[in-house]
mmCIF file of C-alpha atoms and ligand atoms in Angstrom:
data_model
loop_
_atom_site.group_PDB
_atom_site.id
_atom_site.type_symbol
_atom_site.label_atom_id
_atom_site.label_comp_id
_atom_site.label_asym_id
_atom_site.label_seq_id
_atom_site.Cartn_x
_atom_site.Cartn_y
_atom_site.Cartn_z
ATOM 1 C CA MET A 1 0.000 0.000 0.000
ATOM 2 C CA ASP A 2 1.303 3.492 -0.803
ATOM 3 C CA ARG A 3 1.656 6.059 1.954
ATOM 4 C CA PHE A 4 -1.255 8.403 2.624
ATOM 5 C CA GLN A 5 -2.233 11.092 5.081
ATOM 6 C CA PHE A 6 -5.209 10.179 7.339
ATOM 7 C CA ILE A 7 -7.331 13.087 8.544
ATOM 8 C CA ASN A 8 -10.316 12.849 10.909
ATOM 9 C CA ALA A 9 -13.122 15.190 9.853
ATOM 10 C CA ASN A 10 -15.348 16.612 12.595
ATOM 11 C CA SER A 11 -18.288 17.524 10.362
ATOM 12 C CA ALA A 12 -19.613 16.921 6.854
ATOM 13 C CA GLN A 13 -18.746 20.505 5.938
ATOM 14 C CA GLU A 14 -15.170 20.025 7.112
ATOM 15 C CA ALA A 15 -14.885 16.781 5.131
ATOM 16 C CA VAL A 16 -15.994 18.567 1.950
ATOM 17 C CA SER A 17 -13.599 21.484 2.608
ATOM 18 C CA LEU A 18 -10.735 19.002 3.033
ATOM 19 C CA LEU A 19 -11.767 17.260 -0.196
ATOM 20 C CA ASN A 20 -11.624 20.603 -1.968
ATOM 21 C CA ASP A 21 -8.423 22.103 -0.597
ATOM 22 C CA GLY A 22 -6.807 21.382 -3.959
ATOM 23 C CA SER A 23 -3.498 20.229 -2.478
ATOM 24 C CA THR A 24 -3.472 16.457 -2.992
ATOM 25 C CA LYS A 25 -5.538 13.600 -4.340
ATOM 26 C CA SER A 26 -8.123 13.028 -1.593
ATOM 27 C CA LYS A 27 -10.789 10.450 -0.879
ATOM 28 C CA ILE A 28 -13.496 10.000 1.727
ATOM 29 C CA ILE A 29 -13.079 6.938 3.924
ATOM 30 C CA ALA A 30 -15.929 5.663 6.122
ATOM 31 C CA GLY A 31 -15.797 2.013 7.304
ATOM 32 C CA GLY A 32 -12.861 1.355 4.946
ATOM 33 C CA GLN A 33 -14.179 -2.110 4.007
ATOM 34 C CA ASP A 34 -13.873 -1.458 0.302
ATOM 35 C CA LEU A 35 -11.460 1.456 -0.030
ATOM 36 C CA LEU A 36 -8.615 -0.106 1.967
ATOM 37 C CA THR A 37 -8.711 -3.231 -0.227
ATOM 38 C CA GLU A 38 -8.553 -1.038 -3.308
ATOM 39 C CA LEU A 39 -5.574 0.854 -1.925
ATOM 40 C CA LYS A 40 -3.775 -2.338 -0.893
ATOM 41 C CA GLU A 41 -4.244 -3.789 -4.363
ATOM 42 C CA HIS A 42 -3.203 -0.521 -6.080
ATOM 43 C CA ILE A 43 -6.576 -0.230 -7.815
ATOM 44 C CA ALA A 44 -7.287 3.134 -6.149
ATOM 45 C CA LYS A 45 -4.764 5.826 -5.304
ATOM 46 C CA ALA A 46 -5.079 8.481 -2.610
ATOM 47 C CA GLU A 47 -2.604 10.819 -0.991
ATOM 48 C CA LYS A 48 -5.088 11.916 1.639
ATOM 49 C CA LEU A 49 -7.931 9.955 3.298
ATOM 50 C CA ILE A 50 -10.626 11.993 5.004
ATOM 51 C CA ASN A 51 -12.192 9.870 7.708
ATOM 52 C CA ILE A 52 -15.902 10.539 8.267
ATOM 53 C CA SER A 53 -16.677 7.453 10.362
ATOM 54 C CA ASP A 54 -16.685 9.475 13.614
ATOM 55 C CA VAL A 55 -18.807 12.361 12.321
ATOM 56 C CA GLN A 56 -21.792 12.054 14.655
ATOM 57 C CA GLU A 57 -24.084 14.360 12.625
ATOM 58 C CA LEU A 58 -23.958 11.755 9.807
ATOM 59 C CA ASN A 59 -24.816 8.788 12.040
ATOM 60 C CA TYR A 60 -28.587 8.625 12.602
ATOM 61 C CA ILE A 61 -31.834 6.957 11.608
ATOM 62 C CA ASN A 62 -34.837 9.322 11.624
ATOM 63 C CA ALA A 63 -38.229 7.798 10.984
ATOM 64 C CA GLU A 64 -40.898 10.530 11.100
ATOM 65 C CA ASN A 65 -44.455 10.686 9.722
ATOM 66 C CA GLY A 66 -43.858 7.630 7.565
ATOM 67 C CA SER A 67 -40.736 8.999 5.889
ATOM 68 C CA LEU A 68 -37.229 7.784 6.649
ATOM 69 C CA LYS A 69 -33.851 9.534 6.617
ATOM 70 C CA VAL A 70 -30.615 7.673 7.298
ATOM 71 C CA GLY A 71 -27.239 9.407 7.741
ATOM 72 C CA ALA A 72 -24.350 8.335 5.509
ATOM 73 C CA THR A 73 -22.166 6.874 8.273
ATOM 74 C CA THR A 74 -24.938 4.757 9.798
ATOM 75 C CA THR A 75 -23.708 1.186 9.778
ATOM 76 C CA ILE A 76 -25.340 -1.498 7.667
ATOM 77 C CA ALA A 77 -25.885 -3.470 10.904
ATOM 78 C CA ALA A 78 -27.866 -0.580 12.455
ATOM 79 C CA ILE A 79 -30.088 -0.403 9.361
ATOM 80 C CA ALA A 80 -30.689 -4.171 9.390
ATOM 81 C CA ALA A 81 -31.660 -4.076 13.085
ATOM 82 C CA ASN A 82 -33.971 -1.038 13.012
ATOM 83 C CA GLY A 83 -37.605 -1.931 13.748
ATOM 84 C CA GLU A 84 -39.067 1.133 11.944
ATOM 85 C CA ILE A 85 -37.151 0.276 8.776
ATOM 86 C CA LEU A 86 -38.256 -3.342 8.998
ATOM 87 C CA ALA A 87 -41.899 -2.279 9.441
ATOM 88 C CA LYS A 88 -42.139 0.394 6.720
ATOM 89 C CA ASN A 89 -39.222 -0.233 4.345
ATOM 90 C CA ARG A 90 -38.667 -3.930 4.715
ATOM 91 C CA ALA A 91 -36.729 -4.284 1.443
ATOM 92 C CA LEU A 92 -33.990 -2.028 2.837
ATOM 93 C CA ALA A 93 -33.773 -3.904 6.165
ATOM 94 C CA GLU A 94 -33.702 -7.232 4.332
ATOM 95 C CA ALA A 95 -31.037 -6.004 1.896
ATOM 96 C CA ALA A 96 -28.887 -4.675 4.757
ATOM 97 C CA SER A 97 -29.230 -7.965 6.650
ATOM 98 C CA VAL A 98 -27.621 -9.930 3.788
ATOM 99 C CA VAL A 99 -24.700 -7.564 3.108
ATOM 100 C CA GLY A 100 -21.454 -9.473 3.611
ATOM 101 C CA SER A 101 -20.776 -10.950 7.059
ATOM 102 C CA PRO A 102 -21.616 -9.573 10.551
ATOM 103 C CA GLN A 103 -18.134 -7.993 10.674
ATOM 104 C CA ILE A 104 -18.683 -6.199 7.332
ATOM 105 C CA ARG A 105 -22.137 -5.006 8.441
ATOM 106 C CA ASN A 106 -20.787 -3.687 11.752
ATOM 107 C CA GLN A 107 -18.014 -1.717 10.085
ATOM 108 C CA GLY A 108 -19.481 -0.812 6.673
ATOM 109 C CA THR A 109 -21.621 2.299 6.284
ATOM 110 C CA LEU A 110 -24.556 3.199 4.071
ATOM 111 C CA GLY A 111 -22.601 5.854 2.110
ATOM 112 C CA GLY A 112 -19.728 3.426 1.564
ATOM 113 C CA ASN A 113 -22.083 0.666 0.528
ATOM 114 C CA LEU A 114 -23.616 2.867 -2.193
ATOM 115 C CA CYS A 115 -20.205 4.110 -3.419
ATOM 116 C CA GLN A 116 -18.321 0.785 -3.240
ATOM 117 C CA ARG A 117 -16.554 -0.124 -6.464
ATOM 118 C CA PRO A 118 -17.368 -3.135 -8.720
ATOM 119 C CA ARG A 119 -16.225 -6.614 -7.700
ATOM 120 C CA CYS A 120 -15.394 -7.722 -11.271
ATOM 121 C CA TRP A 121 -12.301 -9.940 -11.044
ATOM 122 C CA TYR A 122 -10.614 -8.181 -13.972
ATOM 123 C CA TYR A 123 -11.183 -4.752 -12.419
ATOM 124 C CA ARG A 124 -9.925 -5.993 -9.024
ATOM 125 C CA SER A 125 -6.733 -7.496 -10.432
ATOM 126 C CA GLU A 126 -3.710 -5.269 -10.962
ATOM 127 C CA ALA A 127 -2.720 -7.545 -13.841
ATOM 128 C CA TYR A 128 -5.582 -6.440 -16.108
ATOM 129 C CA PRO A 129 -5.566 -2.880 -17.518
ATOM 130 C CA CYS A 130 -9.323 -3.039 -18.122
ATOM 131 C CA LEU A 131 -11.688 -0.298 -19.316
ATOM 132 C CA LYS A 132 -12.692 0.579 -15.749
ATOM 133 C CA LYS A 133 -9.050 1.266 -14.913
ATOM 134 C CA GLY A 134 -8.508 3.424 -17.983
ATOM 135 C CA GLY A 135 -7.424 0.599 -20.332
ATOM 136 C CA GLY A 136 -8.929 -0.135 -23.707
ATOM 137 C CA ILE A 137 -10.809 -3.383 -23.220
ATOM 138 C CA CYS A 138 -13.434 -5.065 -21.028
ATOM 139 C CA TYR A 139 -11.896 -8.502 -20.509
ATOM 140 C CA ALA A 140 -15.221 -9.940 -19.336
ATOM 141 C CA LEU A 141 -16.710 -9.711 -22.817
ATOM 142 C CA SER A 142 -14.586 -12.530 -24.219
ATOM 143 C CA GLY A 143 -13.152 -13.837 -20.944
ATOM 144 C CA ARG A 144 -14.658 -15.412 -17.821
ATOM 145 C CA ASN A 145 -18.003 -13.753 -17.285
ATOM 146 C CA LYS A 146 -20.060 -16.031 -15.036
ATOM 147 C CA TYR A 147 -20.873 -13.179 -12.606
ATOM 148 C CA HIS A 148 -21.226 -10.367 -15.113
ATOM 149 C CA ALA A 149 -24.048 -8.272 -16.540
ATOM 150 C CA ILE A 150 -27.016 -9.493 -18.541
ATOM 151 C CA PHE A 151 -28.441 -5.962 -18.849
ATOM 152 C CA GLY A 152 -26.895 -2.605 -19.772
ATOM 153 C CA GLY A 153 -23.322 -3.891 -19.947
ATOM 154 C CA ALA A 154 -21.695 -2.366 -22.989
ATOM 155 C CA PRO A 155 -18.947 -1.247 -23.045
ATOM 156 C CA ALA A 156 -18.037 -2.648 -19.570
ATOM 157 C CA TYR A 157 -19.850 -5.691 -18.199
ATOM 158 C CA TYR A 158 -19.364 -5.370 -14.410
ATOM 159 C CA VAL A 159 -22.419 -5.505 -12.099
ATOM 160 C CA HIS A 160 -23.224 -3.064 -9.308
ATOM 161 C CA PRO A 161 -22.354 -4.824 -6.033
ATOM 162 C CA SER A 162 -24.541 -2.917 -3.541
ATOM 163 C CA ASP A 163 -27.547 -4.685 -2.003
ATOM 164 C CA CYS A 164 -28.769 -1.445 -0.424
ATOM 165 C CA ALA A 165 -28.689 0.401 -3.775
ATOM 166 C CA THR A 166 -31.146 -2.087 -5.307
ATOM 167 C CA ALA A 167 -33.581 -1.854 -2.380
ATOM 168 C CA LEU A 168 -33.339 1.941 -2.155
ATOM 169 C CA THR A 169 -34.038 2.366 -5.874
ATOM 170 C CA ALA A 170 -37.176 0.203 -5.602
ATOM 171 C CA LEU A 171 -38.314 2.302 -2.621
ATOM 172 C CA GLY A 172 -37.874 5.582 -4.543
ATOM 173 C CA ALA A 173 -35.070 6.869 -2.315
ATOM 174 C CA ILE A 174 -33.435 10.272 -2.628
ATOM 175 C CA ILE A 175 -29.694 10.703 -2.080
ATOM 176 C CA HIS A 176 -28.591 13.852 -0.201
ATOM 177 C CA CYS A 177 -25.158 15.117 -1.259
ATOM 178 C CA LEU A 178 -22.828 17.901 -0.177
ATOM 179 C CA GLY A 179 -20.189 19.588 -2.327
ATOM 180 C CA PRO A 180 -18.381 22.927 -2.705
ATOM 181 C CA ASP A 181 -21.595 24.446 -4.133
ATOM 182 C CA GLY A 182 -23.677 23.303 -1.153
ATOM 183 C CA GLU A 183 -26.333 20.617 -0.772
ATOM 184 C CA LYS A 184 -28.239 18.844 -3.507
ATOM 185 C CA THR A 185 -30.601 15.879 -3.755
ATOM 186 C CA ILE A 186 -30.569 13.222 -6.465
ATOM 187 C CA PRO A 187 -33.193 10.485 -6.889
ATOM 188 C CA SER A 188 -31.566 7.049 -6.521
ATOM 189 C CA GLU A 189 -32.923 6.244 -9.989
ATOM 190 C CA LYS A 190 -30.675 8.991 -11.443
ATOM 191 C CA PHE A 191 -27.749 8.597 -9.029
ATOM 192 C CA PHE A 192 -26.370 5.321 -10.417
ATOM 193 C CA THR A 193 -25.099 5.296 -13.996
ATOM 194 C CA LEU A 194 -24.372 2.882 -16.829
ATOM 195 C CA PRO A 195 -20.859 2.556 -18.307
ATOM 196 C CA SER A 196 -22.257 3.906 -21.588
ATOM 197 C CA GLU A 197 -23.068 7.177 -19.743
ATOM 198 C CA ILE A 198 -20.139 7.506 -17.309
ATOM 199 C CA LEU A 199 -17.355 4.922 -17.265
ATOM 200 C CA LEU A 200 -15.926 6.082 -13.932
ATOM 201 C CA PRO A 201 -17.222 5.932 -11.220
ATOM 202 C CA GLU A 202 -20.639 4.209 -11.089
ATOM 203 C CA ASN A 203 -22.671 7.256 -10.088
ATOM 204 C CA VAL A 204 -23.041 10.972 -10.737
ATOM 205 C CA LEU A 205 -21.200 12.064 -7.586
ATOM 206 C CA LYS A 206 -18.228 14.335 -8.415
ATOM 207 C CA PRO A 207 -14.831 13.637 -6.773
ATOM 208 C CA ASN A 208 -15.284 16.713 -4.552
ATOM 209 C CA GLU A 209 -18.777 15.735 -3.333
ATOM 210 C CA MET A 210 -20.010 13.291 -0.704
ATOM 211 C CA ILE A 211 -23.248 11.595 0.352
ATOM 212 C CA THR A 212 -24.635 12.937 3.622
ATOM 213 C CA ALA A 213 -27.895 10.983 3.889
ATOM 214 C CA VAL A 214 -30.492 8.869 2.117
ATOM 215 C CA GLU A 215 -34.192 9.612 2.393
ATOM 216 C CA ILE A 216 -37.217 7.464 1.572
ATOM 217 C CA PRO A 217 -40.353 9.600 1.168
ATOM 218 C CA THR A 218 -43.669 8.415 2.651
ATOM 219 C CA HIS A 219 -45.333 5.661 0.636
ATOM 220 C CA ASN A 220 -47.905 2.886 1.003
ATOM 221 C CA MET A 221 -45.861 0.056 -0.440
ATOM 222 C CA LYS A 222 -45.083 -3.360 0.989
ATOM 223 C CA SER A 223 -41.624 -4.388 -0.006
ATOM 224 C CA THR A 224 -39.138 -7.225 0.076
ATOM 225 C CA TYR A 225 -35.591 -8.042 -1.063
ATOM 226 C CA ILE A 226 -34.550 -11.511 -2.218
ATOM 227 C CA LYS A 227 -30.905 -12.219 -2.938
ATOM 228 C CA PHE A 228 -29.307 -15.259 -4.537
ATOM 229 C CA ARG A 229 -25.633 -15.758 -3.746
ATOM 230 C CA GLU A 230 -23.215 -18.583 -4.389
ATOM 231 C CA LYS A 231 -21.805 -18.717 -0.861
ATOM 232 C CA GLU A 232 -24.539 -18.563 1.794
ATOM 233 C CA SER A 233 -22.245 -17.394 4.647
ATOM 234 C CA TYR A 234 -21.452 -14.114 2.867
ATOM 235 C CA ASP A 235 -21.303 -13.115 -0.765
ATOM 236 C CA TRP A 236 -22.365 -10.480 -3.257
ATOM 237 C CA ALA A 237 -25.560 -11.049 -5.245
ATOM 238 C CA ILE A 238 -25.452 -13.185 -8.353
ATOM 239 C CA SER A 239 -28.990 -11.968 -8.855
ATOM 240 C CA ALA A 240 -31.330 -10.097 -6.526
ATOM 241 C CA VAL A 241 -34.788 -8.551 -6.640
ATOM 242 C CA ALA A 242 -36.221 -5.646 -4.682
ATOM 243 C CA ALA A 243 -40.001 -5.539 -5.117
ATOM 244 C CA ALA A 244 -42.252 -2.829 -3.700
ATOM 245 C CA LEU A 245 -45.977 -3.050 -4.328
ATOM 246 C CA GLU A 246 -48.850 -0.785 -3.356
ATOM 247 C CA LEU A 247 -51.719 -3.209 -2.906
ATOM 248 C CA ASP A 248 -55.481 -2.992 -2.582
ATOM 249 C CA GLY A 249 -56.123 -6.520 -1.338
ATOM 250 C CA THR A 250 -54.360 -8.539 -4.002
ATOM 251 C CA ARG A 251 -54.829 -5.874 -6.696
ATOM 252 C CA CYS A 252 -51.614 -4.087 -7.579
ATOM 253 C CA VAL A 253 -52.080 -0.309 -7.504
ATOM 254 C CA LYS A 254 -48.403 0.502 -8.085
ATOM 255 C CA ALA A 255 -45.386 -1.719 -8.731
ATOM 256 C CA SER A 256 -41.671 -1.059 -8.405
ATOM 257 C CA ILE A 257 -39.379 -3.946 -9.358
ATOM 258 C CA VAL A 258 -35.598 -3.427 -9.374
ATOM 259 C CA LEU A 259 -32.962 -6.070 -10.088
ATOM 260 C CA GLY A 260 -29.512 -6.316 -8.489
ATOM 261 C CA GLY A 261 -26.357 -8.235 -9.433
ATOM 262 C CA VAL A 262 -27.310 -8.339 -13.110
ATOM 263 C CA ALA A 263 -26.423 -4.865 -14.442
ATOM 264 C CA PRO A 264 -23.875 -2.079 -13.826
ATOM 265 C CA LYS A 265 -26.557 -0.183 -11.877
ATOM 266 C CA PRO A 266 -29.765 -1.152 -10.041
ATOM 267 C CA TRP A 267 -31.899 -2.244 -12.995
ATOM 268 C CA ARG A 268 -35.558 -1.258 -13.146
ATOM 269 C CA ALA A 269 -37.662 -4.066 -14.628
ATOM 270 C CA LYS A 270 -40.173 -1.747 -16.286
ATOM 271 C CA LYS A 271 -41.846 -4.471 -18.317
ATOM 272 C CA ALA A 272 -42.496 -6.508 -15.156
ATOM 273 C CA GLU A 273 -44.010 -3.446 -13.470
ATOM 274 C CA ASP A 274 -46.309 -2.909 -16.484
ATOM 275 C CA VAL A 275 -47.518 -6.523 -16.255
ATOM 276 C CA LEU A 276 -48.551 -6.027 -12.606
ATOM 277 C CA GLN A 277 -49.951 -2.500 -12.689
ATOM 278 C CA GLY A 278 -53.720 -2.389 -12.011
ATOM 279 C CA LYS A 279 -54.140 -6.180 -12.016
ATOM 280 C CA THR A 280 -55.091 -8.753 -9.406
ATOM 281 C CA ILE A 281 -51.966 -10.692 -8.592
ATOM 282 C CA THR A 282 -52.119 -14.432 -9.132
ATOM 283 C CA GLU A 283 -49.340 -16.969 -9.440
ATOM 284 C CA SER A 284 -49.606 -16.915 -13.228
ATOM 285 C CA LEU A 285 -49.436 -13.090 -13.295
ATOM 286 C CA ALA A 286 -46.333 -13.215 -11.071
ATOM 287 C CA GLU A 287 -44.838 -15.761 -13.499
ATOM 288 C CA GLU A 288 -45.659 -13.447 -16.420
ATOM 289 C CA ALA A 289 -43.985 -10.545 -14.580
ATOM 290 C CA GLY A 290 -40.884 -12.718 -14.055
ATOM 291 C CA GLU A 291 -40.748 -13.470 -17.761
ATOM 292 C CA ALA A 292 -41.213 -9.792 -18.639
ATOM 293 C CA ALA A 293 -38.401 -8.825 -16.225
ATOM 294 C CA VAL A 294 -35.837 -10.766 -18.264
ATOM 295 C CA ASP A 295 -37.326 -10.081 -21.679
ATOM 296 C CA ASP A 296 -34.465 -7.751 -22.664
ATOM 297 C CA ALA A 297 -31.649 -9.735 -21.024
ATOM 298 C CA THR A 298 -28.612 -10.652 -23.132
ATOM 299 C CA ALA A 299 -26.396 -13.400 -21.771
ATOM 300 C CA LEU A 300 -22.623 -13.535 -22.155
ATOM 301 C CA SER A 301 -20.864 -16.869 -22.789
ATOM 302 C CA ASP A 302 -20.976 -18.097 -19.127
ATOM 303 C CA ASN A 303 -23.927 -16.356 -17.514
ATOM 304 C CA GLU A 304 -27.067 -17.518 -19.297
ATOM 305 C CA TYR A 305 -28.104 -19.191 -16.013
ATOM 306 C CA LYS A 306 -28.809 -15.712 -14.613
ATOM 307 C CA ILE A 307 -31.870 -15.341 -16.871
ATOM 308 C CA PRO A 308 -34.081 -18.150 -15.451
ATOM 309 C CA LEU A 309 -32.672 -17.434 -11.976
ATOM 310 C CA THR A 310 -33.734 -13.779 -12.114
ATOM 311 C CA LYS A 311 -37.122 -14.677 -13.559
ATOM 312 C CA THR A 312 -37.761 -17.046 -10.638
ATOM 313 C CA LEU A 313 -36.613 -14.494 -8.037
ATOM 314 C CA VAL A 314 -39.020 -11.879 -9.435
ATOM 315 C CA LYS A 315 -41.923 -14.315 -9.234
ATOM 316 C CA ARG A 316 -40.950 -15.335 -5.678
ATOM 317 C CA ALA A 317 -40.700 -11.740 -4.487
ATOM 318 C CA ILE A 318 -44.144 -10.877 -5.865
ATOM 319 C CA MET A 319 -45.769 -13.991 -4.352
ATOM 320 C CA LYS A 320 -44.102 -13.245 -1.014
ATOM 321 C CA LEU A 321 -45.704 -9.787 -0.952
ATOM 322 C CA ILE A 322 -49.250 -11.086 -1.458
ATOM 323 C CA ALA A 323 -48.860 -14.077 0.848
HETATM 324 C C1 LIG B 1 -15.781 -9.701 2.186
HETATM 325 C C2 LIG B 1 -16.751 -8.642 1.774
HETATM 326 C C3 LIG B 1 -18.049 -8.999 1.473
HETATM 327 C C4 LIG B 1 -18.962 -8.026 1.089
HETATM 328 N N1 LIG B 1 -20.232 -8.409 0.753
HETATM 329 C C5 LIG B 1 -21.125 -7.458 0.360
HETATM 330 C C6 LIG B 1 -22.458 -7.796 0.025
HETATM 331 O O1 LIG B 1 -22.860 -8.955 0.090
HETATM 332 N N2 LIG B 1 -23.291 -6.807 -0.356
HETATM 333 C C7 LIG B 1 -22.900 -5.506 -0.435
HETATM 334 O O2 LIG B 1 -23.699 -4.654 -0.775
HETATM 335 N N3 LIG B 1 -21.641 -5.158 -0.129
HETATM 336 C C8 LIG B 1 -20.759 -6.096 0.275
HETATM 337 N N4 LIG B 1 -19.492 -5.736 0.610
HETATM 338 C C9 LIG B 1 -19.114 -4.382 0.474
HETATM 339 C C10 LIG B 1 -19.335 -3.667 1.796
HETATM 340 O O3 LIG B 1 -20.603 -3.719 2.241
HETATM 341 C C11 LIG B 1 -19.158 -2.298 1.510
HETATM 342 O O4 LIG B 1 -17.865 -2.248 1.057
HETATM 343 C C12 LIG B 1 -19.300 -1.439 2.757
HETATM 344 O O5 LIG B 1 -20.651 -1.229 3.067
HETATM 345 C C13 LIG B 1 -18.656 -0.182 2.416
HETATM 346 O O6 LIG B 1 -18.828 0.671 3.462
HETATM 347 P P1 LIG B 1 -17.562 1.361 4.072
HETATM 348 O O7 LIG B 1 -18.120 2.380 4.989
HETATM 349 O O8 LIG B 1 -16.637 0.346 4.632
HETATM 350 O O9 LIG B 1 -16.941 2.054 2.762
HETATM 351 P P2 LIG B 1 -15.448 2.555 2.487
HETATM 352 O O10 LIG B 1 -14.589 1.401 2.123
HETATM 353 O O11 LIG B 1 -15.007 3.479 3.557
HETATM 354 O O12 LIG B 1 -15.747 3.398 1.164
HETATM 355 C C14 LIG B 1 -16.129 2.773 -0.036
HETATM 356 C C15 LIG B 1 -16.150 3.819 -1.153
HETATM 357 O O13 LIG B 1 -17.183 4.748 -0.912
HETATM 358 C C16 LIG B 1 -16.665 6.060 -0.775
HETATM 359 N N5 LIG B 1 -17.464 6.672 0.289
HETATM 360 C C17 LIG B 1 -17.648 6.221 1.543
HETATM 361 N N6 LIG B 1 -18.548 6.977 2.190
HETATM 362 C C18 LIG B 1 -18.915 7.956 1.321
HETATM 363 C C19 LIG B 1 -19.804 9.059 1.399
HETATM 364 N N7 LIG B 1 -20.517 9.316 2.501
HETATM 365 N N8 LIG B 1 -19.934 9.847 0.316
HETATM 366 C C20 LIG B 1 -19.245 9.584 -0.825
HETATM 367 N N9 LIG B 1 -18.386 8.552 -0.963
HETATM 368 C C21 LIG B 1 -18.228 7.755 0.117
HETATM 369 C C22 LIG B 1 -15.192 5.906 -0.462
HETATM 370 O O14 LIG B 1 -14.416 7.005 -0.922
HETATM 371 C C23 LIG B 1 -14.866 4.642 -1.229
HETATM 372 O O15 LIG B 1 -14.625 4.937 -2.593
HETATM 373 C C24 LIG B 1 -18.566 -6.681 1.026
HETATM 374 C C25 LIG B 1 -17.258 -6.299 1.352
HETATM 375 C C26 LIG B 1 -16.351 -7.282 1.721
HETATM 376 C C27 LIG B 1 -14.959 -6.856 2.057
#
């Protein structure tokens, strides 16, 4: 690992000022679960790390009048254990509860979870000068691509690794950010990007900006998150589904279906939502929605299995919500 300066910020404003002092290449560090690995493996470079993990004003869960706001340094474990989140935004609590291992959840933060970098084995290996690292080629396209994207891949076929991002997008979350020009809010739907839009990083956050909080506005949806992973003890999603439905009995008033582990950003399954909208949900309708969810999927040489897997997860999530 290269040498770096480690600075403890006392507030979000101070962290942003330190990011913008123009002297050296700086990065925010929160739980360090992802960033330290990147530094050790020489994937990321930083001369200055600005530690926000002790900034108390960023560590909170506020659940008021049906809406929810969670500070950026709140741990994944605290989100998974919060009764209000479980009751009103179950998909987020369920997603948080299957992030990594207990150690990762205790140390990792919400902001870090949303900004963690891809787990693609070519990107993570120093030996491959891939597109994501400024090289000219995505090795996954003709190489080993069992875990890669079946939607939205070109020109780089990594998948977004965050469980929380998938759940938050289905729940219509808003990301609060702070930068040199002050505060701004970005809907989760517009926060994450495809490699065809921005190759680096995986969201619209500028290098001199940070996430301060995530908000979920009031809604009447029941929601769930189902994740399929290879290793049950802890692993990233091979495929995952966050489903949020507004129901009148078993009639679907509003549907939000977002897929994880299958695209470079949380992937809205619009066709599946259209199948459900306004209809009474039955097993065959849930099956139809599953089929619609993968209608536009394109498999690479080793990941065709993700298509029936994702279809089944969508059906299961819908049936779980009307059970
Ligand atoms: C073994 C292992 C298993 C894992 N399994 C899963 C899994 O199953 N599901 C999953 O979703 N994740 C998984 N992760 C990833 C882990 O959850 C995230 O890395 C963790 O939540 C990141 O949080 P952190 O606070 O440690 O981030 P850090 O490592 O501190 O930061 C990660 C990145 O986010 C940036 N960042 C941090 N906070 C902010 C902020 N507030 N604003 C802007 N940028 C910020 C940093 O600059 C850095 O680039 C796993 C990680 C490991 C090591």
